[in-house]
Amino acid sequence: MSSPGLSRYTQNGVADSALRLFCEMRKRSKPNWVTIVSILPACAHSAALELGRMIHEYARTMSLDSHPTVQIAIMGMYAKCGSLLEARRCFDRMSERDKTVAAWNTMIAAYTSQGLGAESVSAFEAMVRSGLRPDAVSFTALLSGCSRAGLVDQGMRCFDDMTPVYSVEAAHEHYACIVDLLGRAGKLERALIFANQMKIESGPSIWGALLASSRSHQNLKVAEIAANRLFEIEPDNSGNYVLLSNMYAESGKWEEVKRLRAVLREKGMKKSPGCSWSEINGKSSYLFHRG
């Protein structure tokens, strides 16, 4: 099996098969740096930290760990396996020349994945001080970190600086991060205004983030607005009906629950997997629920 073959297994999510193939390849030949880069995502996908360490040691023994792409892949593996300390050690051992934007992005994303928003911001600022210019991926990782950590002011400042300071145009994922940032903080009206004033056409990621936050904060008014936009954008996604129906049921609005069920029937849509209708307290109204 070639390295591209390993990569296909990894991309298809067949992590266990990819790991077995790597072990077989070691018996027949010496994996190269491309093989290492192809197999490490499988370790991350399976949270196979010990195997990832073994592959890291193999790369070091075979002098493959000096390749910048391998270094970044090793960092990413440790971060996704939850070993932030080892990811940082790998980063710190890199030469300044090899600390590219991609390497910094991996480190920023590593902090974000652990909910360490302040550290994500610090890493971003250190990258800028080193003379590198962040790219769109940098801001996705940074804004996600701010969102998860509740750093509203810092997140908004970073977003506002994207284009005028760093010449990076905001894309859907960046707008979605800000909607999520404001929504998580309970600033739903502000998030709604932000979504309506976007410079690009809003998509399901924007309104989906707002709907989820509205559910978390039990804001039915904003939830209805977000859900109605989603009904227009992706009319065949029954999950949006499920979420809004849950909110109606929790508010005792049984007629609205029945109305949404009727809409699904009229459209010939099926409920999302993992969701079902349940009669509530013997009433003729129904509720979507997970389980």
mmCIF file of C-alpha atoms in Angstrom:
data_model
loop_
_atom_site.group_PDB
_atom_site.id
_atom_site.type_symbol
_atom_site.label_atom_id
_atom_site.label_comp_id
_atom_site.label_asym_id
_atom_site.label_seq_id
_atom_site.Cartn_x
_atom_site.Cartn_y
_atom_site.Cartn_z
ATOM 1 C CA MET A 1 0.000 0.000 0.000
ATOM 2 C CA SER A 2 1.426 3.381 -1.016
ATOM 3 C CA SER A 3 1.408 6.586 1.000
ATOM 4 C CA PRO A 4 -1.401 8.008 -1.170
ATOM 5 C CA GLY A 5 -3.346 4.853 -0.358
ATOM 6 C CA LEU A 6 -2.818 5.486 3.336
ATOM 7 C CA SER A 7 -3.958 9.053 2.874
ATOM 8 C CA ARG A 8 -7.197 7.907 1.223
ATOM 9 C CA TYR A 9 -7.909 5.589 4.146
ATOM 10 C CA THR A 10 -7.247 8.426 6.585
ATOM 11 C CA GLN A 11 -9.387 10.933 4.689
ATOM 12 C CA ASN A 12 -12.236 8.438 4.559
ATOM 13 C CA GLY A 13 -12.091 8.080 8.332
ATOM 14 C CA VAL A 14 -10.896 4.463 8.281
ATOM 15 C CA ALA A 15 -8.273 5.177 10.926
ATOM 16 C CA ASP A 16 -7.815 1.641 12.215
ATOM 17 C CA SER A 17 -7.189 0.298 8.721
ATOM 18 C CA ALA A 18 -4.637 3.025 8.050
ATOM 19 C CA LEU A 19 -2.792 2.212 11.253
ATOM 20 C CA ARG A 20 -2.670 -1.487 10.426
ATOM 21 C CA LEU A 21 -1.366 -0.727 6.944
ATOM 22 C CA PHE A 22 1.382 1.430 8.394
ATOM 23 C CA CYS A 23 2.526 -1.434 10.608
ATOM 24 C CA GLU A 24 2.554 -3.746 7.583
ATOM 25 C CA MET A 25 4.548 -1.215 5.566
ATOM 26 C CA ARG A 26 7.188 -1.074 8.286
ATOM 27 C CA LYS A 27 7.710 -4.807 7.918
ATOM 28 C CA ARG A 28 8.185 -4.596 4.140
ATOM 29 C CA SER A 29 9.931 -1.267 3.634
ATOM 30 C CA LYS A 30 10.985 1.981 5.264
ATOM 31 C CA PRO A 31 8.154 4.539 5.336
ATOM 32 C CA ASN A 32 9.218 7.987 4.127
ATOM 33 C CA TRP A 33 8.165 11.415 5.336
ATOM 34 C CA VAL A 34 5.080 11.355 3.118
ATOM 35 C CA THR A 35 3.981 8.150 4.836
ATOM 36 C CA ILE A 36 4.476 9.728 8.253
ATOM 37 C CA VAL A 37 2.398 12.756 7.283
ATOM 38 C CA SER A 38 -0.325 10.489 5.877
ATOM 39 C CA ILE A 39 -0.626 8.272 8.951
ATOM 40 C CA LEU A 40 -0.482 10.819 11.773
ATOM 41 C CA PRO A 41 -4.039 12.107 11.168
ATOM 42 C CA ALA A 42 -5.235 8.531 11.734
ATOM 43 C CA CYS A 43 -3.625 8.591 15.177
ATOM 44 C CA ALA A 44 -5.368 11.870 15.919
ATOM 45 C CA HIS A 45 -8.695 10.535 14.651
ATOM 46 C CA SER A 46 -8.412 7.477 16.887
ATOM 47 C CA ALA A 47 -6.931 9.427 19.812
ATOM 48 C CA ALA A 48 -4.117 6.875 19.630
ATOM 49 C CA LEU A 49 -1.578 8.928 21.548
ATOM 50 C CA GLU A 50 0.823 6.076 22.329
ATOM 51 C CA LEU A 51 0.911 4.965 18.712
ATOM 52 C CA GLY A 52 1.427 8.577 17.691
ATOM 53 C CA ARG A 53 4.390 8.769 20.040
ATOM 54 C CA MET A 54 5.774 5.596 18.514
ATOM 55 C CA ILE A 55 5.489 7.047 15.015
ATOM 56 C CA HIS A 56 7.091 10.263 16.236
ATOM 57 C CA GLU A 57 9.988 8.268 17.661
ATOM 58 C CA TYR A 58 10.282 6.335 14.414
ATOM 59 C CA ALA A 59 10.409 9.617 12.469
ATOM 60 C CA ARG A 60 13.085 10.926 14.820
ATOM 61 C CA THR A 61 15.152 7.740 14.556
ATOM 62 C CA MET A 62 14.967 7.827 10.756
ATOM 63 C CA SER A 63 15.795 11.576 10.712
ATOM 64 C CA LEU A 64 12.427 12.353 9.160
ATOM 65 C CA ASP A 65 11.288 14.717 11.896
ATOM 66 C CA SER A 66 13.367 17.592 10.555
ATOM 67 C CA HIS A 67 11.006 18.012 7.599
ATOM 68 C CA PRO A 68 8.724 21.010 8.326
ATOM 69 C CA THR A 69 5.614 19.207 7.085
ATOM 70 C CA VAL A 70 6.351 16.258 9.369
ATOM 71 C CA GLN A 71 6.918 18.595 12.307
ATOM 72 C CA ILE A 72 3.562 20.252 11.750
ATOM 73 C CA ALA A 73 1.822 16.878 11.395
ATOM 74 C CA ILE A 74 3.371 15.686 14.659
ATOM 75 C CA MET A 75 2.260 18.865 16.422
ATOM 76 C CA GLY A 76 -1.256 18.451 15.101
ATOM 77 C CA MET A 77 -1.384 14.826 16.199
ATOM 78 C CA TYR A 78 -0.363 15.665 19.759
ATOM 79 C CA ALA A 79 -2.835 18.546 19.925
ATOM 80 C CA LYS A 80 -5.763 16.457 18.677
ATOM 81 C CA CYS A 81 -4.840 13.658 21.079
ATOM 82 C CA GLY A 82 -5.042 16.169 23.934
ATOM 83 C CA SER A 83 -1.314 16.371 24.671
ATOM 84 C CA LEU A 84 -0.850 20.112 24.375
ATOM 85 C CA LEU A 85 2.463 20.057 26.248
ATOM 86 C CA GLU A 86 4.031 17.708 23.701
ATOM 87 C CA ALA A 87 2.641 19.769 20.834
ATOM 88 C CA ARG A 88 4.260 22.864 22.309
ATOM 89 C CA ARG A 89 7.570 21.063 22.819
ATOM 90 C CA CYS A 90 7.611 20.113 19.151
ATOM 91 C CA PHE A 91 6.886 23.690 18.179
ATOM 92 C CA ASP A 92 9.593 25.090 20.449
ATOM 93 C CA ARG A 93 12.166 22.695 18.964
ATOM 94 C CA MET A 94 11.482 23.962 15.443
ATOM 95 C CA SER A 95 13.974 26.361 13.931
ATOM 96 C CA GLU A 96 12.759 29.911 13.436
ATOM 97 C CA ARG A 97 12.947 29.341 9.689
ATOM 98 C CA ASP A 98 10.577 26.383 9.951
ATOM 99 C CA LYS A 99 8.053 28.255 12.089
ATOM 100 C CA THR A 100 5.884 29.119 9.133
ATOM 101 C CA VAL A 101 2.355 30.480 9.210
ATOM 102 C CA ALA A 102 1.131 26.878 8.923
ATOM 103 C CA ALA A 103 3.155 25.904 12.003
ATOM 104 C CA TRP A 104 1.829 28.850 13.996
ATOM 105 C CA ASN A 105 -1.715 28.078 12.836
ATOM 106 C CA THR A 106 -1.350 24.540 14.146
ATOM 107 C CA MET A 107 -0.252 25.869 17.524
ATOM 108 C CA ILE A 108 -3.067 28.423 17.678
ATOM 109 C CA ALA A 109 -5.579 25.709 16.775
ATOM 110 C CA ALA A 110 -4.068 23.449 19.446
ATOM 111 C CA TYR A 111 -4.791 26.020 22.139
ATOM 112 C CA THR A 112 -8.254 26.595 20.719
ATOM 113 C CA SER A 113 -9.059 22.877 20.824
ATOM 114 C CA GLN A 114 -8.363 22.884 24.561
ATOM 115 C CA GLY A 115 -10.485 25.983 25.174
ATOM 116 C CA LEU A 116 -7.428 28.133 25.912
ATOM 117 C CA GLY A 117 -8.498 31.288 24.141
ATOM 118 C CA ALA A 118 -6.028 33.594 25.881
ATOM 119 C CA GLU A 119 -3.167 31.340 24.799
ATOM 120 C CA SER A 120 -4.531 31.322 21.246
ATOM 121 C CA VAL A 121 -4.439 35.112 21.243
ATOM 122 C CA SER A 122 -0.902 35.134 22.687
ATOM 123 C CA ALA A 123 0.326 32.707 20.023
ATOM 124 C CA PHE A 124 -1.301 34.801 17.302
ATOM 125 C CA GLU A 125 0.370 37.942 18.606
ATOM 126 C CA ALA A 126 3.735 36.163 18.827
ATOM 127 C CA MET A 127 3.395 35.078 15.198
ATOM 128 C CA VAL A 128 2.746 38.660 14.140
ATOM 129 C CA ARG A 129 5.730 39.885 16.163
ATOM 130 C CA SER A 130 7.920 37.339 14.374
ATOM 131 C CA GLY A 131 7.207 39.147 11.122
ATOM 132 C CA LEU A 132 4.729 36.681 9.625
ATOM 133 C CA ARG A 133 1.360 37.733 8.278
ATOM 134 C CA PRO A 134 -1.623 35.661 9.396
ATOM 135 C CA ASP A 135 -3.914 34.130 6.811
ATOM 136 C CA ALA A 136 -7.574 33.126 6.766
ATOM 137 C CA VAL A 137 -6.811 29.885 8.621
ATOM 138 C CA SER A 138 -5.057 31.859 11.364
ATOM 139 C CA PHE A 139 -8.169 33.916 11.973
ATOM 140 C CA THR A 140 -10.492 30.921 11.950
ATOM 141 C CA ALA A 141 -8.425 29.291 14.707
ATOM 142 C CA LEU A 142 -8.051 32.559 16.604
ATOM 143 C CA LEU A 143 -11.712 33.561 16.485
ATOM 144 C CA SER A 144 -12.796 30.042 17.425
ATOM 145 C CA GLY A 145 -10.503 30.268 20.439
ATOM 146 C CA CYS A 146 -11.989 33.590 21.479
ATOM 147 C CA SER A 147 -15.490 32.174 21.064
ATOM 148 C CA ARG A 148 -14.865 29.084 23.171
ATOM 149 C CA ALA A 149 -13.204 31.128 25.906
ATOM 150 C CA GLY A 150 -15.784 33.925 25.925
ATOM 151 C CA LEU A 151 -13.274 36.605 24.913
ATOM 152 C CA VAL A 152 -15.832 38.863 23.276
ATOM 153 C CA ASP A 153 -13.887 42.127 23.152
ATOM 154 C CA GLN A 154 -10.678 40.501 21.938
ATOM 155 C CA GLY A 155 -12.526 38.465 19.348
ATOM 156 C CA MET A 156 -14.300 41.517 17.972
ATOM 157 C CA ARG A 157 -11.043 43.486 17.813
ATOM 158 C CA CYS A 158 -9.327 40.663 15.945
ATOM 159 C CA PHE A 159 -12.200 40.423 13.482
ATOM 160 C CA ASP A 160 -12.218 44.181 12.919
ATOM 161 C CA ASP A 161 -8.455 44.102 12.184
ATOM 162 C CA MET A 162 -8.634 41.288 9.629
ATOM 163 C CA THR A 163 -8.995 43.338 6.467
ATOM 164 C CA PRO A 164 -7.622 46.815 7.297
ATOM 165 C CA VAL A 165 -4.545 45.550 9.147
ATOM 166 C CA TYR A 166 -3.816 42.109 7.661
ATOM 167 C CA SER A 167 -5.554 42.270 4.246
ATOM 168 C CA VAL A 168 -7.521 39.088 4.971
ATOM 169 C CA GLU A 169 -11.097 39.129 3.693
ATOM 170 C CA ALA A 170 -13.623 37.700 6.127
ATOM 171 C CA ALA A 171 -15.286 34.510 4.896
ATOM 172 C CA HIS A 172 -18.316 32.601 6.137
ATOM 173 C CA GLU A 173 -16.329 30.731 8.759
ATOM 174 C CA HIS A 174 -15.086 33.983 10.288
ATOM 175 C CA TYR A 175 -18.554 35.510 10.435
ATOM 176 C CA ALA A 176 -19.867 32.277 11.938
ATOM 177 C CA CYS A 177 -17.192 32.462 14.634
ATOM 178 C CA ILE A 178 -18.311 35.960 15.597
ATOM 179 C CA VAL A 179 -21.991 34.990 15.665
ATOM 180 C CA ASP A 180 -21.025 32.051 17.865
ATOM 181 C CA LEU A 181 -18.832 34.306 20.020
ATOM 182 C CA LEU A 182 -21.658 36.764 20.659
ATOM 183 C CA GLY A 183 -24.255 34.029 20.981
ATOM 184 C CA ARG A 184 -22.316 32.026 23.554
ATOM 185 C CA ALA A 185 -21.927 35.212 25.582
ATOM 186 C CA GLY A 186 -25.696 35.699 25.541
ATOM 187 C CA LYS A 187 -25.482 38.768 23.303
ATOM 188 C CA LEU A 188 -28.110 37.394 20.938
ATOM 189 C CA GLU A 189 -29.583 40.670 19.730
ATOM 190 C CA ARG A 190 -26.095 41.898 18.896
ATOM 191 C CA ALA A 191 -25.357 38.613 17.114
ATOM 192 C CA LEU A 192 -28.553 39.012 15.095
ATOM 193 C CA ILE A 193 -27.636 42.545 14.048
ATOM 194 C CA PHE A 194 -24.151 41.345 13.099
ATOM 195 C CA ALA A 195 -25.571 38.517 10.971
ATOM 196 C CA ASN A 196 -27.954 40.881 9.185
ATOM 197 C CA GLN A 197 -25.167 43.365 8.424
ATOM 198 C CA MET A 198 -22.713 40.873 6.922
ATOM 199 C CA LYS A 199 -20.891 42.031 3.805
ATOM 200 C CA ILE A 200 -21.348 38.624 2.205
ATOM 201 C CA GLU A 201 -24.447 36.492 1.826
ATOM 202 C CA SER A 202 -25.176 34.648 5.041
ATOM 203 C CA GLY A 203 -25.302 30.866 4.962
ATOM 204 C CA PRO A 204 -26.497 28.019 7.179
ATOM 205 C CA SER A 205 -23.391 28.149 9.370
ATOM 206 C CA ILE A 206 -24.297 31.693 10.424
ATOM 207 C CA TRP A 207 -27.939 31.089 11.234
ATOM 208 C CA GLY A 208 -27.224 27.644 12.620
ATOM 209 C CA ALA A 209 -24.817 29.146 15.144
ATOM 210 C CA LEU A 210 -27.402 31.750 16.118
ATOM 211 C CA LEU A 211 -30.153 29.157 16.455
ATOM 212 C CA ALA A 212 -27.976 26.971 18.679
ATOM 213 C CA SER A 213 -27.098 29.913 20.912
ATOM 214 C CA SER A 214 -30.744 30.935 21.091
ATOM 215 C CA ARG A 215 -31.579 27.444 22.302
ATOM 216 C CA SER A 216 -28.833 27.583 24.935
ATOM 217 C CA HIS A 217 -30.091 30.922 26.249
ATOM 218 C CA GLN A 218 -33.794 30.141 25.735
ATOM 219 C CA ASN A 219 -34.381 33.165 23.502
ATOM 220 C CA LEU A 220 -37.357 32.092 21.422
ATOM 221 C CA LYS A 221 -37.670 35.411 19.600
ATOM 222 C CA VAL A 222 -34.201 35.240 18.062
ATOM 223 C CA ALA A 223 -34.542 31.484 17.563
ATOM 224 C CA GLU A 224 -37.615 32.008 15.381
ATOM 225 C CA ILE A 225 -35.775 34.527 13.221
ATOM 226 C CA ALA A 226 -32.746 32.270 12.814
ATOM 227 C CA ALA A 227 -34.874 29.199 12.154
ATOM 228 C CA ASN A 228 -36.968 30.961 9.522
ATOM 229 C CA ARG A 229 -33.801 31.973 7.687
ATOM 230 C CA LEU A 230 -32.614 28.383 7.839
ATOM 231 C CA PHE A 231 -35.962 27.170 6.502
ATOM 232 C CA GLU A 232 -35.335 29.395 3.460
ATOM 233 C CA ILE A 233 -31.687 28.405 2.974
ATOM 234 C CA GLU A 234 -31.972 24.663 3.582
ATOM 235 C CA PRO A 235 -35.688 23.795 3.481
ATOM 236 C CA ASP A 236 -35.049 20.049 3.536
ATOM 237 C CA ASN A 237 -33.006 20.013 6.752
ATOM 238 C CA SER A 238 -35.446 18.597 9.282
ATOM 239 C CA GLY A 239 -32.992 19.187 12.130
ATOM 240 C CA ASN A 240 -33.814 22.894 12.107
ATOM 241 C CA TYR A 241 -37.495 22.090 12.595
ATOM 242 C CA VAL A 242 -36.546 19.718 15.396
ATOM 243 C CA LEU A 243 -34.634 22.349 17.325
ATOM 244 C CA LEU A 244 -37.280 25.051 17.017
ATOM 245 C CA SER A 245 -40.029 22.580 17.878
ATOM 246 C CA ASN A 246 -38.166 21.644 21.038
ATOM 247 C CA MET A 247 -38.082 25.287 22.036
ATOM 248 C CA TYR A 248 -41.791 25.692 21.363
ATOM 249 C CA ALA A 249 -42.539 22.625 23.478
ATOM 250 C CA GLU A 250 -40.382 23.892 26.325
ATOM 251 C CA SER A 251 -42.343 27.150 26.188
ATOM 252 C CA GLY A 252 -45.674 25.330 26.153
ATOM 253 C CA LYS A 253 -46.523 26.475 22.631
ATOM 254 C CA TRP A 254 -48.154 23.233 21.543
ATOM 255 C CA GLU A 255 -49.976 24.689 18.554
ATOM 256 C CA GLU A 256 -46.631 25.754 17.105
ATOM 257 C CA VAL A 257 -45.252 22.273 17.727
ATOM 258 C CA LYS A 258 -48.152 20.766 15.789
ATOM 259 C CA ARG A 259 -47.733 23.343 13.036
ATOM 260 C CA LEU A 260 -44.104 22.374 12.493
ATOM 261 C CA ARG A 261 -45.023 18.710 12.426
ATOM 262 C CA ALA A 262 -47.636 19.468 9.782
ATOM 263 C CA VAL A 263 -45.031 21.333 7.720
ATOM 264 C CA LEU A 264 -42.761 18.299 7.787
ATOM 265 C CA ARG A 265 -45.618 16.055 6.719
ATOM 266 C CA GLU A 266 -46.582 18.402 3.898
ATOM 267 C CA LYS A 267 -42.997 18.491 2.647
ATOM 268 C CA GLY A 268 -42.726 14.737 2.926
ATOM 269 C CA MET A 269 -39.682 15.125 5.140
ATOM 270 C CA LYS A 270 -38.543 12.600 7.681
ATOM 271 C CA LYS A 271 -37.274 13.425 11.128
ATOM 272 C CA SER A 272 -33.514 13.522 11.633
ATOM 273 C CA PRO A 273 -31.816 10.310 12.805
ATOM 274 C CA GLY A 274 -31.816 10.223 16.585
ATOM 275 C CA CYS A 275 -34.962 12.342 16.858
ATOM 276 C CA SER A 276 -38.488 11.137 17.440
ATOM 277 C CA TRP A 277 -41.985 12.370 18.224
ATOM 278 C CA SER A 278 -43.289 11.796 21.728
ATOM 279 C CA GLU A 279 -46.693 12.520 23.187
ATOM 280 C CA ILE A 280 -46.462 14.958 26.092
ATOM 281 C CA ASN A 281 -48.533 14.300 29.210
ATOM 282 C CA GLY A 282 -51.259 12.587 27.227
ATOM 283 C CA LYS A 283 -51.867 15.652 25.066
ATOM 284 C CA SER A 284 -52.368 15.427 21.341
ATOM 285 C CA SER A 285 -49.338 17.661 20.824
ATOM 286 C CA TYR A 286 -45.937 16.258 20.095
ATOM 287 C CA LEU A 287 -42.326 17.075 20.823
ATOM 288 C CA PHE A 288 -39.122 16.347 18.989
ATOM 289 C CA HIS A 289 -36.465 14.924 21.218
ATOM 290 C CA ARG A 290 -33.072 13.275 20.904
ATOM 291 C CA GLY A 291 -32.421 9.778 22.093
#
